[in-house]
Every structure is written in structure tokens, then in C-alpha cells.
Amino acid sequence: DKADIAVTGLATMGRNLARNLARNGHTVAVHNRTRKRTDSLIAEYSGEGNFIACESLADVVRSLKRPRKVIVMVQAGAGTDEVIDQLAELLEPGDILVDGGNAHFIDTRRRESALRERGLHFVGTGISGGEEGALNGPSIMPGGTAEAYKTLGPILESISAQVDGTPCCTHVGADGAGHFVKMVHNGIEYADMQLIGESYDLLRTVLGKTPDELAEIFRTWNTGDLESFLIEITAEVLAAKDPRGGEGAFVDKVLDQTEQKGTGRWTVQIALDLGTPVSGIAEAVFARSVSGHAEQRDAARGVLEGPSEPSEKVAVDNADQFVEDVRRALYASKVVAYAQGFDMIRAGAEAYDWNIDLGAMATIWRGGCIIRARFLDRIREAYEKTPDLPSLLVDPYFARTVNEGQEAWRRVVATAAAAGVPVPGFGAALSYFDALRRDRLPAALLQGLRDLFGAHTYRRTDAEGSFHLEWSGDRSEREA
Ligand code: 6PG
């Protein structure tokens, strides 16, 4: 019998994806550059379904039904091009090549257009959910042609997470759209994690809570609006003890420098090009960088001053009230991060001519992925009701949420400043909220400065056109 689909690259993600496919009744051809991984997959899991072990990519191609479908699960980068080039030589027009790694969408666009010329479908696909998701149901974000999705889609939908009977997988849009949306997903993931980190730092520093107590707070938060995978695992990480023994908390033994593989940074780089202010994501990426600058931190410690005992200097009369304030600030800031992320998807769709349904993106993020959260249902509803919503923040539900939370949010940011706790995520989100809602921004003054030093011109509130003021002359205004 021939295989329905193939997976090449059997590191953890590839192997779990292959098992997920087999468990769901698909016959899966499996291949890895070194044979050992293929053998161990077959030895351990052949009972889970139908696998066909392949020695080479030529074997893979021979073993497949047409149109052939091959999922490439190699680490993003140069290795991907190599495998794709080899497969492109072997595949025939109409066949479908899927890249399931975290590739940059610009690379995906390049690869898609090269393979399209050869009659092949190249489907850059975002897959989120880590090892666990790959095995039990990830969120899947495929790009490429609608034609490829017709045959590939049902297979992917059968292995994705399901929420209320709806698969967490849909055709995102042409060429690199799937990888673009996965990139923004990861940017939001960075922002979400940064905000959680700030909440933890504040509660610990200002209220002096222990990691165990904090785990309990996050557990409680996970029963309300904030319910999400990341809040759930925060409780788990905070409750963990040092695996080397003793009563010490695991979190206190971990070096406080956050690493990154690049998807968050890409999000910000592209956002700069698109002109979308994803300030929440940007602050999260920069906060990781700051944490990693160990030499600067060593040099500054003891030189730069701050409140020595924040919990004594900052009067918080009611600890429970402060916990509730932080919860509200976290939720409001999180809403801002998602609002900015969805704005970026809209901007990307416009720039690259993709037809992306924002409500559908919220729908496929409800399960399987790292940012899965209860409130994505609200985002789905918001975009289903008003597809051209100018900002998620003006949707009635979200407007009410941020409006009701704004006083708490301001108290938290002020308390953080007084206590010397860095809150770039909370601060950036609150500033964005205020910038959107203000009648007038100091942008007018900046326009004046630009016109004075460089004759860059300005527009008026009460007349059409662009103008320049003769700053060094008679100060008259002329049309530019
Ligand atoms: C996912 C994750 C995954 C990646 C993380 C970690 O959606 O399953 O996003 O793709 O493991 O993004 O990325 P960093 O190493 O950059 O934190």
C-alpha cells in the first residue's frame, strides 16, 4: 500500500507529527537524514498506525500516492533549502511540499515562487504547540495555494487540535501567509510571556509573595478571563522545586537571561517595515535582550540606585486589592498586545496581497498553540461581527475590558515605578492605550520641529494641503 503523506526530519517535532498522522489513520512515509531516528520511531511506535520507513528521499517519493504530500520538518535555515531542492528534483507537477518549520515568511515566498514555476505546490505552514501539540493536536497555519489546501487541508485538519468541534487549522492565505501569521503568533507569545513575567516580579517584589503563593495566584487567575495555557504553565513552573533537591524554588535556580530563536525579533523587524506599532511585542523582545546583557547588568548593579526595600517604600494597604489590580493590568495589557498583533496581520495581508480572515485566525488559535486562551473566542466574535474593526480595542467587549481596567492599570504602573520594578510591557501597553484615546498628541509639536529644522512641512487642522512656515524670515506661511 502507498502512503498518504510523508514526514522527513524526525527530530522531536517531526516524529510527533508523524505519530499524530498515523494515529489518525493516515499511512505515513517516514524519513530522516540519518537512519537511526527512523528505526527508533518504527521500533517504538509502529503499533500506533501505519508507517513506511524510507531510506532516502527517492524512497519517500516512490512510496507516496498522488498528488504526493511531503512535510519537511527540518530546522529552519539553510538545511531547509537543501532538502527542498532535493525533493523538488524528485517530485512531479501537482505534488505538494509542506515546510512545517518556523521559516521566515520572506524565505517561504521565495521558495514558493521558485517551486510554482516548476508546477509544484509549496505550502509554508506554521505549526504551534510544541512537542505535546505536535503529537496530540497542534494549531496549524498553512499558506500556499487554495488548490493545494483542497487535498492537504483535510489531512491537516484531522490531526490539529479541535475546539467545539472546529479544527484549529484553516487555509491562511497564499504563499508565505501561513508563516507570516505563525511569526506574529510567536511575537504575541513573547508579549504574553513578558507580561506574565512582569506580574510575577511585581507581586513578588512589592508584596513579598513566595513562589508557592504566586503559583496559587496564577492558578486562581486561570479560572477567569485570563484562562490560558501560558497562565496554567506559569503556575506549574512557579510551584516547581529545585530538581537537585531541597525546598528551594526551581525559578530561583534558573539563570535570569531569556534566550530567543528569532521569531519575535522577526515580528518586530517586519512590523517596523509595515509601520505597525507592535510596541508590546517590541518591548518583550528588548526585555529579553536586556536580560542577556550580563556585563552591563553587573556593571550597573550597585552603581545605579533605586528603592532598596521596595516592599517597605511602597505602601500597598490592601494586598488582595493589589493582586486584583495586577490581574486587571495584565489582562488589559494582553488585550493591547493582541490588538497590535491583529493589526499587524491586517497590514501584512494588505502589503502582500493575502486575503486573511482575522476571525478565522483567532478561531485556529483557540486550541493547540502556545497562546491558546479563553479570550480568543471574544476576538473571534469581535472580527466576525465587524470584519473591518479599526482596532480590537474599540470592539464593545474589549473597550469595556480596558476601560474598566484602566484605573487599576495606572495604579500598577505607578507602583512599579515607585518600587523600581521594570514593567516595559505594562508601560508600553498603557501608553499605546492612552495614545489611541487622546484628543491631541504632541505629534503636532514634532511636526513643527521638523518644519523648522528641515522644512519638512506640516498639515493644518483647518485647511487642506501641506505648508511651510518661513522660520528664519518673516514667519509667513506658504503652501508647500
Ligand atoms: C510554538 C512555539 C515554538 C517555539 C517558541 C520558542 O508556537 O509552538 O512558538 O515555535 O518553540 O516560539 O521560541 P523562542 O526560543 O524564540 O523563545
mmCIF file of N, CA, C and O in Angstrom, residues 280-357:
data_model
loop_
_atom_site.group_PDB
_atom_site.id
_atom_site.type_symbol
_atom_site.label_atom_id
_atom_site.label_comp_id
_atom_site.label_asym_id
_atom_site.label_seq_id
_atom_site.Cartn_x
_atom_site.Cartn_y
_atom_site.Cartn_z
ATOM 1 N N GLY A 280 4.105 46.342 22.321
ATOM 2 C CA GLY A 280 4.119 45.302 23.354
ATOM 3 C C GLY A 280 5.099 44.194 22.997
ATOM 4 O O GLY A 280 5.862 43.720 23.837
ATOM 5 N N ILE A 281 5.074 43.798 21.725
ATOM 6 C CA ILE A 281 5.979 42.734 21.271
ATOM 7 C C ILE A 281 7.419 43.241 21.278
ATOM 8 O O ILE A 281 8.340 42.562 21.722
ATOM 9 N N ALA A 282 7.604 44.485 20.806
ATOM 10 C CA ALA A 282 8.961 45.049 20.745
ATOM 11 C C ALA A 282 9.577 45.111 22.139
ATOM 12 O O ALA A 282 10.736 44.726 22.342
ATOM 13 N N GLU A 283 8.800 45.579 23.120
ATOM 14 C CA GLU A 283 9.337 45.662 24.483
ATOM 15 C C GLU A 283 9.689 44.270 25.016
ATOM 16 O O GLU A 283 10.649 44.109 25.759
ATOM 17 N N ALA A 284 8.902 43.290 24.612
ATOM 18 C CA ALA A 284 9.179 41.922 25.078
ATOM 19 C C ALA A 284 10.497 41.411 24.492
ATOM 20 O O ALA A 284 11.293 40.769 25.181
ATOM 21 N N VAL A 285 10.736 41.715 23.216
ATOM 22 C CA VAL A 285 11.997 41.288 22.587
ATOM 23 C C VAL A 285 13.169 42.017 23.249
ATOM 24 O O VAL A 285 14.181 41.400 23.602
ATOM 25 N N PHE A 286 13.006 43.327 23.454
ATOM 26 C CA PHE A 286 14.093 44.105 24.065
ATOM 27 C C PHE A 286 14.340 43.665 25.510
ATOM 28 O O PHE A 286 15.486 43.636 25.964
ATOM 29 N N ALA A 287 13.270 43.327 26.230
ATOM 30 C CA ALA A 287 13.455 42.890 27.622
ATOM 31 C C ALA A 287 14.305 41.623 27.665
ATOM 32 O O ALA A 287 15.130 41.440 28.561
ATOM 33 N N ARG A 288 14.106 40.733 26.670
ATOM 34 C CA ARG A 288 14.948 39.533 26.606
ATOM 35 C C ARG A 288 16.401 39.939 26.377
ATOM 36 O O ARG A 288 17.313 39.390 26.993
ATOM 37 N N SER A 289 16.606 40.923 25.482
ATOM 38 C CA SER A 289 17.980 41.364 25.206
ATOM 39 C C SER A 289 18.614 41.957 26.448
ATOM 40 O O SER A 289 19.759 41.652 26.771
ATOM 41 N N VAL A 290 17.867 42.829 27.141
ATOM 42 C CA VAL A 290 18.409 43.447 28.356
ATOM 43 C C VAL A 290 18.827 42.352 29.339
ATOM 44 O O VAL A 290 19.917 42.392 29.907
ATOM 45 N N SER A 291 17.977 41.359 29.509
ATOM 46 C CA SER A 291 18.286 40.313 30.492
ATOM 47 C C SER A 291 19.583 39.590 30.125
ATOM 48 O O SER A 291 20.318 39.142 30.989
ATOM 49 N N GLY A 292 19.857 39.528 28.838
ATOM 50 C CA GLY A 292 21.047 38.810 28.376
ATOM 51 C C GLY A 292 22.340 39.617 28.439
ATOM 52 O O GLY A 292 23.426 39.059 28.302
ATOM 53 N N HIS A 293 22.225 40.946 28.632
ATOM 54 C CA HIS A 293 23.443 41.760 28.699
ATOM 55 C C HIS A 293 24.047 41.698 30.098
ATOM 56 O O HIS A 293 24.016 42.663 30.867
ATOM 57 N N ALA A 294 24.611 40.552 30.413
ATOM 58 C CA ALA A 294 25.098 40.288 31.771
ATOM 59 C C ALA A 294 26.178 41.273 32.207
ATOM 60 O O ALA A 294 26.190 41.731 33.349
ATOM 61 N N GLU A 295 27.069 41.631 31.292
ATOM 62 C CA GLU A 295 28.171 42.530 31.689
ATOM 63 C C GLU A 295 27.643 43.889 32.101
ATOM 64 O O GLU A 295 28.093 44.462 33.100
ATOM 65 N N GLN A 296 26.690 44.418 31.317
ATOM 66 C CA GLN A 296 26.121 45.717 31.664
ATOM 67 C C GLN A 296 25.364 45.631 32.980
ATOM 68 O O GLN A 296 25.441 46.547 33.806
ATOM 69 N N ARG A 297 24.645 44.541 33.169
ATOM 70 C CA ARG A 297 23.889 44.396 34.413
ATOM 71 C C ARG A 297 24.842 44.313 35.601
ATOM 72 O O ARG A 297 24.605 44.922 36.647
ATOM 73 N N ASP A 298 25.942 43.597 35.440
ATOM 74 C CA ASP A 298 26.934 43.513 36.529
ATOM 75 C C ASP A 298 27.519 44.881 36.838
ATOM 76 O O ASP A 298 27.711 45.245 37.996
ATOM 77 N N ALA A 299 27.818 45.621 35.765
ATOM 78 C CA ALA A 299 28.436 46.934 35.951
ATOM 79 C C ALA A 299 27.465 47.905 36.616
ATOM 80 O O ALA A 299 27.873 48.769 37.408
ATOM 81 N N ALA A 300 26.185 47.782 36.307
ATOM 82 C CA ALA A 300 25.202 48.746 36.809
ATOM 83 C C ALA A 300 24.751 48.456 38.233
ATOM 84 O O ALA A 300 24.396 49.368 38.987
ATOM 85 N N ARG A 301 24.771 47.195 38.584
ATOM 86 C CA ARG A 301 24.334 46.780 39.919
ATOM 87 C C ARG A 301 25.235 47.451 40.956
ATOM 88 O O ARG A 301 26.441 47.378 40.875
ATOM 89 N N GLY A 302 24.633 48.165 41.884
ATOM 90 C CA GLY A 302 25.456 48.833 42.896
ATOM 91 C C GLY A 302 25.890 50.235 42.481
ATOM 92 O O GLY A 302 26.343 51.010 43.306
ATOM 93 N N VAL A 303 25.788 50.543 41.184
ATOM 94 C CA VAL A 303 26.124 51.902 40.738
ATOM 95 C C VAL A 303 24.832 52.702 40.570
ATOM 96 O O VAL A 303 24.717 53.846 41.013
ATOM 97 N N LEU A 304 23.871 52.098 39.911
ATOM 98 C CA LEU A 304 22.587 52.769 39.692
ATOM 99 C C LEU A 304 21.673 52.505 40.888
ATOM 100 O O LEU A 304 21.551 51.361 41.343
ATOM 101 N N GLU A 305 21.062 53.584 41.370
ATOM 102 C CA GLU A 305 20.296 53.455 42.613
ATOM 103 C C GLU A 305 18.801 53.298 42.402
ATOM 104 O O GLU A 305 18.250 53.750 41.401
ATOM 105 N N GLY A 306 18.167 52.684 43.377
ATOM 106 C CA GLY A 306 16.715 52.532 43.368
ATOM 107 C C GLY A 306 16.245 52.267 44.770
ATOM 108 O O GLY A 306 17.068 52.217 45.687
ATOM 109 N N PRO A 307 14.952 52.103 44.947
ATOM 110 C CA PRO A 307 14.455 51.805 46.293
ATOM 111 C C PRO A 307 15.085 50.511 46.798
ATOM 112 O O PRO A 307 15.080 49.512 46.072
ATOM 113 N N SER A 308 15.671 50.555 47.993
ATOM 114 C CA SER A 308 16.394 49.375 48.466
ATOM 115 C C SER A 308 15.444 48.268 48.909
ATOM 116 O O SER A 308 15.648 47.110 48.619
ATOM 117 N N GLU A 309 14.398 48.655 49.602
ATOM 118 C CA GLU A 309 13.431 47.657 50.056
ATOM 119 C C GLU A 309 12.074 48.026 49.484
ATOM 120 O O GLU A 309 11.248 48.613 50.169
ATOM 121 N N PRO A 310 11.849 47.702 48.240
ATOM 122 C CA PRO A 310 10.619 48.176 47.593
ATOM 123 C C PRO A 310 9.370 47.894 48.410
ATOM 124 O O PRO A 310 8.493 48.734 48.520
ATOM 125 N N SER A 311 9.316 46.738 49.054
ATOM 126 C CA SER A 311 8.074 46.405 49.736
ATOM 127 C C SER A 311 7.822 47.324 50.933
ATOM 128 O O SER A 311 6.699 47.501 51.365
ATOM 129 N N GLU A 312 8.895 47.946 51.468
ATOM 130 C CA GLU A 312 8.691 48.884 52.576
ATOM 131 C C GLU A 312 8.402 50.286 52.071
ATOM 132 O O GLU A 312 7.665 51.055 52.682
ATOM 133 N N LYS A 313 9.021 50.637 50.926
ATOM 134 C CA LYS A 313 8.857 52.004 50.429
ATOM 135 C C LYS A 313 7.498 52.220 49.770
ATOM 136 O O LYS A 313 7.000 53.317 49.699
ATOM 137 N N VAL A 314 6.965 51.164 49.218
ATOM 138 C CA VAL A 314 5.695 51.310 48.527
ATOM 139 C C VAL A 314 4.582 50.838 49.436
ATOM 140 O O VAL A 314 4.535 49.677 49.832
ATOM 141 N N ALA A 315 3.735 51.780 49.771
ATOM 142 C CA ALA A 315 2.646 51.413 50.666
ATOM 143 C C ALA A 315 1.514 50.793 49.866
ATOM 144 O O ALA A 315 0.876 51.448 49.065
ATOM 145 N N VAL A 316 1.335 49.523 50.055
ATOM 146 C CA VAL A 316 0.166 48.877 49.466
ATOM 147 C C VAL A 316 -0.699 48.460 50.648
ATOM 148 O O VAL A 316 -0.360 47.545 51.386
ATOM 149 N N ASP A 317 -1.793 49.225 50.869
ATOM 150 C CA ASP A 317 -2.605 48.975 52.069
ATOM 151 C C ASP A 317 -3.271 47.614 52.001
ATOM 152 O O ASP A 317 -3.392 46.918 52.989
ATOM 153 N N ASN A 318 -3.717 47.288 50.804
ATOM 154 C CA ASN A 318 -4.522 46.085 50.682
ATOM 155 C C ASN A 318 -3.902 45.147 49.657
ATOM 156 O O ASN A 318 -3.967 45.394 48.454
ATOM 157 N N ALA A 319 -3.257 44.097 50.158
ATOM 158 C CA ALA A 319 -2.537 43.193 49.264
ATOM 159 C C ALA A 319 -3.474 42.539 48.246
ATOM 160 O O ALA A 319 -3.146 42.433 47.065
ATOM 161 N N ASP A 320 -4.658 42.133 48.694
ATOM 162 C CA ASP A 320 -5.602 41.487 47.776
ATOM 163 C C ASP A 320 -6.015 42.432 46.651
ATOM 164 O O ASP A 320 -6.178 42.036 45.501
ATOM 165 N N GLN A 321 -6.184 43.706 47.039
ATOM 166 C CA GLN A 321 -6.555 44.715 46.033
ATOM 167 C C GLN A 321 -5.432 44.843 45.000
ATOM 168 O O GLN A 321 -5.687 44.942 43.798
ATOM 169 N N PHE A 322 -4.189 44.811 45.474
ATOM 170 C CA PHE A 322 -3.062 44.951 44.548
ATOM 171 C C PHE A 322 -2.988 43.743 43.609
ATOM 172 O O PHE A 322 -2.727 43.881 42.424
ATOM 173 N N VAL A 323 -3.233 42.564 44.146
ATOM 174 C CA VAL A 323 -3.240 41.365 43.297
ATOM 175 C C VAL A 323 -4.298 41.521 42.210
ATOM 176 O O VAL A 323 -4.058 41.246 41.029
ATOM 177 N N GLU A 324 -5.469 42.009 42.595
ATOM 178 C CA GLU A 324 -6.548 42.202 41.623
ATOM 179 C C GLU A 324 -6.172 43.298 40.609
ATOM 180 O O GLU A 324 -6.442 43.170 39.412
ATOM 181 N N ASP A 325 -5.505 44.347 41.083
ATOM 182 C CA ASP A 325 -5.042 45.400 40.157
ATOM 183 C C ASP A 325 -4.079 44.812 39.117
ATOM 184 O O ASP A 325 -4.162 45.122 37.936
ATOM 185 N N VAL A 326 -3.142 43.985 39.591
ATOM 186 C CA VAL A 326 -2.158 43.401 38.663
ATOM 187 C C VAL A 326 -2.874 42.487 37.669
ATOM 188 O O VAL A 326 -2.572 42.484 36.479
ATOM 189 N N ARG A 327 -3.858 41.767 38.144
ATOM 190 C CA ARG A 327 -4.616 40.885 37.235
ATOM 191 C C ARG A 327 -5.290 41.722 36.129
ATOM 192 O O ARG A 327 -5.224 41.388 34.953
ATOM 193 N N ARG A 328 -5.879 42.818 36.524
ATOM 194 C CA ARG A 328 -6.543 43.678 35.534
ATOM 195 C C ARG A 328 -5.540 44.312 34.579
ATOM 196 O O ARG A 328 -5.783 44.428 33.378
ATOM 197 N N ALA A 329 -4.406 44.735 35.124
ATOM 198 C CA ALA A 329 -3.362 45.346 34.285
ATOM 199 C C ALA A 329 -2.834 44.319 33.288
ATOM 200 O O ALA A 329 -2.586 44.626 32.121
ATOM 201 N N LEU A 330 -2.703 43.086 33.759
ATOM 202 C CA LEU A 330 -2.220 42.019 32.883
ATOM 203 C C LEU A 330 -3.227 41.768 31.756
ATOM 204 O O LEU A 330 -2.852 41.689 30.582
ATOM 205 N N TYR A 331 -4.473 41.698 32.111
ATOM 206 C CA TYR A 331 -5.484 41.419 31.076
ATOM 207 C C TYR A 331 -5.555 42.575 30.067
ATOM 208 O O TYR A 331 -5.553 42.352 28.856
ATOM 209 N N ALA A 332 -5.566 43.807 30.577
ATOM 210 C CA ALA A 332 -5.654 44.962 29.679
ATOM 211 C C ALA A 332 -4.427 45.019 28.760
ATOM 212 O O ALA A 332 -4.543 45.249 27.543
ATOM 213 N N SER A 333 -3.240 44.768 29.311
ATOM 214 C CA SER A 333 -2.013 44.826 28.514
ATOM 215 C C SER A 333 -1.996 43.717 27.475
ATOM 216 O O SER A 333 -1.509 43.884 26.347
ATOM 217 N N LYS A 334 -2.540 42.581 27.861
ATOM 218 C CA LYS A 334 -2.612 41.437 26.956
ATOM 219 C C LYS A 334 -3.552 41.754 25.783
ATOM 220 O O LYS A 334 -3.233 41.454 24.631
ATOM 221 N N VAL A 335 -4.654 42.391 26.091
ATOM 222 C CA VAL A 335 -5.590 42.786 25.028
ATOM 223 C C VAL A 335 -4.873 43.716 24.041
ATOM 224 O O VAL A 335 -5.017 43.578 22.822
ATOM 225 N N VAL A 336 -4.074 44.645 24.574
ATOM 226 C CA VAL A 336 -3.333 45.558 23.695
ATOM 227 C C VAL A 336 -2.360 44.776 22.805
ATOM 228 O O VAL A 336 -2.275 45.017 21.598
ATOM 229 N N ALA A 337 -1.643 43.815 23.384
ATOM 230 C CA ALA A 337 -0.672 43.041 22.598
ATOM 231 C C ALA A 337 -1.365 42.301 21.451
ATOM 232 O O ALA A 337 -0.865 42.258 20.327
ATOM 233 N N TYR A 338 -2.522 41.724 21.734
ATOM 234 C CA TYR A 338 -3.260 41.013 20.679
ATOM 235 C C TYR A 338 -3.813 41.999 19.659
ATOM 236 O O TYR A 338 -3.798 41.723 18.451
ATOM 237 N N ALA A 339 -4.301 43.139 20.143
ATOM 238 C CA ALA A 339 -4.829 44.158 19.214
ATOM 239 C C ALA A 339 -3.729 44.560 18.239
ATOM 240 O O ALA A 339 -3.949 44.655 17.021
ATOM 241 N N GLN A 340 -2.524 44.763 18.764
ATOM 242 C CA GLN A 340 -1.398 45.161 17.904
ATOM 243 C C GLN A 340 -1.028 44.023 16.948
ATOM 244 O O GLN A 340 -0.734 44.255 15.781
ATOM 245 N N GLY A 341 -1.038 42.796 17.445
ATOM 246 C CA GLY A 341 -0.721 41.649 16.596
ATOM 247 C C GLY A 341 -1.718 41.497 15.451
ATOM 248 O O GLY A 341 -1.335 41.272 14.301
ATOM 249 N N PHE A 342 -2.997 41.636 15.771
ATOM 250 C CA PHE A 342 -4.013 41.516 14.708
ATOM 251 C C PHE A 342 -3.902 42.677 13.717
ATOM 252 O O PHE A 342 -4.106 42.486 12.515
ATOM 253 N N ASP A 343 -3.560 43.868 14.207
ATOM 254 C CA ASP A 343 -3.328 44.995 13.284
ATOM 255 C C ASP A 343 -2.208 44.642 12.317
ATOM 256 O O ASP A 343 -2.251 44.963 11.130
ATOM 257 N N MET A 344 -1.186 43.984 12.851
ATOM 258 C CA MET A 344 -0.039 43.634 12.012
ATOM 259 C C MET A 344 -0.436 42.600 10.960
ATOM 260 O O MET A 344 0.027 42.665 9.825
ATOM 261 N N ILE A 345 -1.278 41.655 11.329
ATOM 262 C CA ILE A 345 -1.720 40.665 10.343
ATOM 263 C C ILE A 345 -2.504 41.379 9.239
ATOM 264 O O ILE A 345 -2.314 41.107 8.049
ATOM 265 N N ARG A 346 -3.346 42.317 9.637
ATOM 266 C CA ARG A 346 -4.105 43.057 8.629
ATOM 267 C C ARG A 346 -3.155 43.826 7.697
ATOM 268 O O ARG A 346 -3.308 43.813 6.473
ATOM 269 N N ALA A 347 -2.154 44.473 8.297
ATOM 270 C CA ALA A 347 -1.203 45.254 7.489
ATOM 271 C C ALA A 347 -0.407 44.341 6.556
ATOM 272 O O ALA A 347 -0.154 44.678 5.391
ATOM 273 N N GLY A 348 -0.011 43.174 7.061
ATOM 274 C CA GLY A 348 0.740 42.222 6.240
ATOM 275 C C GLY A 348 -0.114 41.736 5.077
ATOM 276 O O GLY A 348 0.350 41.627 3.941
ATOM 277 N N ALA A 349 -1.373 41.457 5.359
ATOM 278 C CA ALA A 349 -2.284 40.966 4.320
ATOM 279 C C ALA A 349 -2.411 42.006 3.205
ATOM 280 O O ALA A 349 -2.421 41.668 2.019
ATOM 281 N N GLU A 350 -2.468 43.273 3.614
ATOM 282 C CA GLU A 350 -2.588 44.344 2.620
ATOM 283 C C GLU A 350 -1.313 44.452 1.794
ATOM 284 O O GLU A 350 -1.351 44.517 0.572
ATOM 285 N N ALA A 351 -0.169 44.424 2.492
ATOM 286 C CA ALA A 351 1.112 44.619 1.805
ATOM 287 C C ALA A 351 1.437 43.460 0.867
ATOM 288 O O ALA A 351 2.025 43.668 -0.197
ATOM 289 N N TYR A 352 1.084 42.255 1.253
ATOM 290 C CA TYR A 352 1.473 41.084 0.454
ATOM 291 C C TYR A 352 0.307 40.479 -0.320
ATOM 292 O O TYR A 352 0.439 39.411 -0.907
ATOM 293 N N ASP A 353 -0.828 41.201 -0.283
ATOM 294 C CA ASP A 353 -1.978 40.777 -1.076
ATOM 295 C C ASP A 353 -2.506 39.400 -0.661
ATOM 296 O O ASP A 353 -2.738 38.535 -1.506
ATOM 297 N N TRP A 354 -2.651 39.215 0.633
ATOM 298 C CA TRP A 354 -3.252 37.984 1.141
ATOM 299 C C TRP A 354 -4.669 38.296 1.585
ATOM 300 O O TRP A 354 -4.930 39.381 2.097
ATOM 301 N N ASN A 355 -5.522 37.312 1.455
ATOM 302 C CA ASN A 355 -6.889 37.503 1.921
ATOM 303 C C ASN A 355 -7.025 36.765 3.249
ATOM 304 O O ASN A 355 -7.408 35.608 3.282
ATOM 305 N N ILE A 356 -6.648 37.431 4.329
ATOM 306 C CA ILE A 356 -6.640 36.753 5.639
ATOM 307 C C ILE A 356 -7.877 37.144 6.455
ATOM 308 O O ILE A 356 -8.151 38.328 6.639
ATOM 309 N N ASP A 357 -8.585 36.136 6.919
ATOM 310 C CA ASP A 357 -9.774 36.349 7.739
ATOM 311 C C ASP A 357 -9.329 36.392 9.208
ATOM 312 O O ASP A 357 -8.942 35.368 9.787
#
